[in-house]
Coordinates of C-alpha atoms in Angstrom, one line a residue:
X26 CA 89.9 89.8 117.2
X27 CA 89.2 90.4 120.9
X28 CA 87.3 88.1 123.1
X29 CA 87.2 90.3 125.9
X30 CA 85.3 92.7 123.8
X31 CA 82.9 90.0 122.8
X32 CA 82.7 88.6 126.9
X33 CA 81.9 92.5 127.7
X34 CA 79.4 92.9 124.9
X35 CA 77.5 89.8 126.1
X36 CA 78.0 91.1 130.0
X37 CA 76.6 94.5 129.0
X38 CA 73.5 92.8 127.2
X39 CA 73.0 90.8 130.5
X40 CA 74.9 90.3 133.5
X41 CA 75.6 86.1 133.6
X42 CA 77.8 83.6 135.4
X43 CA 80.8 81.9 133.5
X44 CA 78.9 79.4 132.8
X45 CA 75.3 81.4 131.3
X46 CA 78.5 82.5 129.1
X47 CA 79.2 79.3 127.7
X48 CA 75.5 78.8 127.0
X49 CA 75.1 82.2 125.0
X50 CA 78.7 81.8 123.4
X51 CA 77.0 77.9 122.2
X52 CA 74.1 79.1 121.6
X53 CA 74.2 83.1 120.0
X54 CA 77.7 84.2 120.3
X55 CA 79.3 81.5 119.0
X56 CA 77.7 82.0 115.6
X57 CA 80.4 84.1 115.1
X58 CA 82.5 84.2 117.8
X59 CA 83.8 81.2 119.1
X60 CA 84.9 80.3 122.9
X61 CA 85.7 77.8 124.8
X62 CA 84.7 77.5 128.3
X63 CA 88.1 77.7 129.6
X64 CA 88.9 80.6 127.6
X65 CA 85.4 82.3 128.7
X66 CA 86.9 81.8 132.4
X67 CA 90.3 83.1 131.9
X68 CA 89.1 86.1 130.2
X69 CA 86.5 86.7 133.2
X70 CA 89.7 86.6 135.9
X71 CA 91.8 89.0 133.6
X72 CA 88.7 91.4 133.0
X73 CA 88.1 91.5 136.5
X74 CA 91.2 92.1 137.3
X75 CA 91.8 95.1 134.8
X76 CA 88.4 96.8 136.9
X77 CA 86.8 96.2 133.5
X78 CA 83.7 93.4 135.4
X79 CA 83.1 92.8 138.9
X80 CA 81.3 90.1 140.3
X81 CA 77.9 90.3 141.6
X82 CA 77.6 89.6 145.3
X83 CA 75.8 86.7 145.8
X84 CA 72.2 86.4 147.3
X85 CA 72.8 84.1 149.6
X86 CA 76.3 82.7 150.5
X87 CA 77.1 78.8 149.5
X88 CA 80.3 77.0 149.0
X89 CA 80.5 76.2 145.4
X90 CA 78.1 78.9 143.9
X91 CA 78.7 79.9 140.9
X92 CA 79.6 83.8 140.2
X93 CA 77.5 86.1 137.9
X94 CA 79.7 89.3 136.5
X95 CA 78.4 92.7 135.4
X96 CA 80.4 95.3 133.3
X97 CA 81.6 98.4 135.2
X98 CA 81.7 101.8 133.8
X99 CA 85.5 101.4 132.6
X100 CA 84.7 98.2 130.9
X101 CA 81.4 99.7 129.1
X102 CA 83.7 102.8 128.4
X103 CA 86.6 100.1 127.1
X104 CA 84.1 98.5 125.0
X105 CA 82.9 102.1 123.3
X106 CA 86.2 102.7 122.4
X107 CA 86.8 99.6 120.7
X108 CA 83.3 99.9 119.0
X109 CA 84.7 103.1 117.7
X110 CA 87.6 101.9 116.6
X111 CA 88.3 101.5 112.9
X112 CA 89.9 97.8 111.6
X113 CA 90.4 96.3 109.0
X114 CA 89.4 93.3 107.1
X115 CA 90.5 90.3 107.9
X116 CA 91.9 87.7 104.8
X117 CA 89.8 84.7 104.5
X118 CA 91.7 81.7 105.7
X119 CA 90.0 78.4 104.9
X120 CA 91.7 74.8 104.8
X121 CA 89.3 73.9 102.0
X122 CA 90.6 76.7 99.7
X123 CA 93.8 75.6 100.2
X124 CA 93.2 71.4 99.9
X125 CA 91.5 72.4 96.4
X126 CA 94.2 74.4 95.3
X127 CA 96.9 71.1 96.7
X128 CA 94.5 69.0 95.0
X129 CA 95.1 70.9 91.6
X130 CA 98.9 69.9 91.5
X131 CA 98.4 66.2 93.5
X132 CA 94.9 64.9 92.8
X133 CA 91.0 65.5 93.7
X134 CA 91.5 62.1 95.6
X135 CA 88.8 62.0 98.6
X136 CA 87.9 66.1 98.2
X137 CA 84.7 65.9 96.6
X138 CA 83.5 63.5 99.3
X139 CA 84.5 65.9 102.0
X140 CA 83.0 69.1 99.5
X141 CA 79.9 67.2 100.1
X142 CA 80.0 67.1 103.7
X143 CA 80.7 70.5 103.9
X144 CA 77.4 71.5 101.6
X145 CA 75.7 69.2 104.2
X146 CA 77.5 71.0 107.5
X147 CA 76.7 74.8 105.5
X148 CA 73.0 73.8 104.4
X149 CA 72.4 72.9 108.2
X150 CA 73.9 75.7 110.0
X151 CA 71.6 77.8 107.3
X152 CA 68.8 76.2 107.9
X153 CA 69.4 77.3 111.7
X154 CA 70.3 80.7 111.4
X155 CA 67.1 81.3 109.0
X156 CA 65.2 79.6 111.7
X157 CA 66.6 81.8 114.3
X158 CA 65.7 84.6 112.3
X159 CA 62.1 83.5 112.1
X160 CA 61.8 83.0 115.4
X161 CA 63.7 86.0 117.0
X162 CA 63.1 88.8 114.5
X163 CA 59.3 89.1 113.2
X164 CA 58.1 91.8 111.0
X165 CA 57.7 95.0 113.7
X166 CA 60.7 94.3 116.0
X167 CA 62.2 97.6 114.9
X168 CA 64.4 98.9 117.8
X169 CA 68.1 99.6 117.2
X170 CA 69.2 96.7 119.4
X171 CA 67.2 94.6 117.4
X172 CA 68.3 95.9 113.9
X173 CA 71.7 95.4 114.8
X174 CA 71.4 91.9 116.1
X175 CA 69.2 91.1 113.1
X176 CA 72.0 92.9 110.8
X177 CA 74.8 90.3 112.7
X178 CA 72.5 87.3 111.9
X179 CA 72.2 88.5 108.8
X180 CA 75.8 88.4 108.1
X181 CA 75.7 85.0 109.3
X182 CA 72.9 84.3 106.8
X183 CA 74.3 85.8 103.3
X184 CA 78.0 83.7 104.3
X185 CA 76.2 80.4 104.8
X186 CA 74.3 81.2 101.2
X187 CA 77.4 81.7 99.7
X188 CA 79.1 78.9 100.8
X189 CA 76.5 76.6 99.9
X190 CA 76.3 78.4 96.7
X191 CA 80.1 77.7 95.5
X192 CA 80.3 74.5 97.1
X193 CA 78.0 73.1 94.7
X194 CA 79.5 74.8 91.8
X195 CA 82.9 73.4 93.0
X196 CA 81.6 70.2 93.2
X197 CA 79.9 70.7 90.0
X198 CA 83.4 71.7 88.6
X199 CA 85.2 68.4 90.2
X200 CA 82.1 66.2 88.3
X201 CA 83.6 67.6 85.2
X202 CA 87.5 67.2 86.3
X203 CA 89.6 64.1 85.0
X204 CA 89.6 60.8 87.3
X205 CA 91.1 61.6 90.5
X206 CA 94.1 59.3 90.2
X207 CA 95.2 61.7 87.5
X208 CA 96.2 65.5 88.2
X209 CA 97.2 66.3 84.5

């Protein structure tokens, strides 16, 4: 999990300050890589200082004015090789697996509630990605750029239709369950 590699991709696709960062990471990024802006900052001085970035030099010089980085050769080399690197999966670590399978030796007590609200969070967050996918990606935007970003958001699309999927057959499944004061 890298989030230089993820900082360098973003630099690569545009050149942007810390904070334009932030903004994409909220905004695009962030749909599956998360950053905070403190971390997005740290990164920037330690990229910098490995040669990977530079900072542009600014148009005019101001006290205060915020610094906008571009990816040098080495960094855009760094980030091939990691592109070509093989990984493997990651496990799936989720808190709500594991509070269902807590609640199947202590009790369903307050789980389906919080089930629900995750369907609700999940439904949203799909409703937004297919929205994105509307807006961003019509029928004819066939470069490779494109197809790959579209393949990324698609990724993001299938997870948040399975999740919605099993959450409502797990709460379909606690419906069924004994009373919640009663784990037998």
């Amino acid at each position: 999990m890298s989030l230089p590699h993820a900082i360098l991709t973003a630099l690569v696709e545009k050149p942007s300050s810390g904070l334009e960062l932030t903004r994409r990471f909220d905004k695009s990024i962030g749909y599956f890589w998360s950053a905070t802006h403190q971390q997005i900052y740290r990164e920037l001085g330690k990229l910098e200082a490995q040669g990977l970035i530079r900072a542009l030099p600014a148009q005019q010089p101001a006290r205060g004015q915020k610094k906008s980085y571009e990816v040098l050769p080495a960094g855009r080399d760094e980030l091939a090789r990691w592109t070509a690197t093989a990984q493997d999966p990651r496990p799936l670590r989720d808190t709500m697996l594991l509070r269902l399978r807590a609640a199947a030796v202590v009790g369903t007590a307050g789980i389906e509630a919080d089930l629900r609200r995750h369907l609700e969070l999940h439904e949203r967050q799909l409703a937004e990605y297919e929205e994105i996918e509307k807006r961003d990606f019509p029928p004819g935007r066939d470069s490779a750029e494109d197809r790959l970003r579209h393949l990324v958001l698609r990724a993001g699309i299938d997870l948040e239709t399975f999740w919605t999927q099993w959450l409502r057959h797990a709460l379909a499944e606690c419906a069924e369950l004994p009373a919640a004061d009663d784990p037998s």
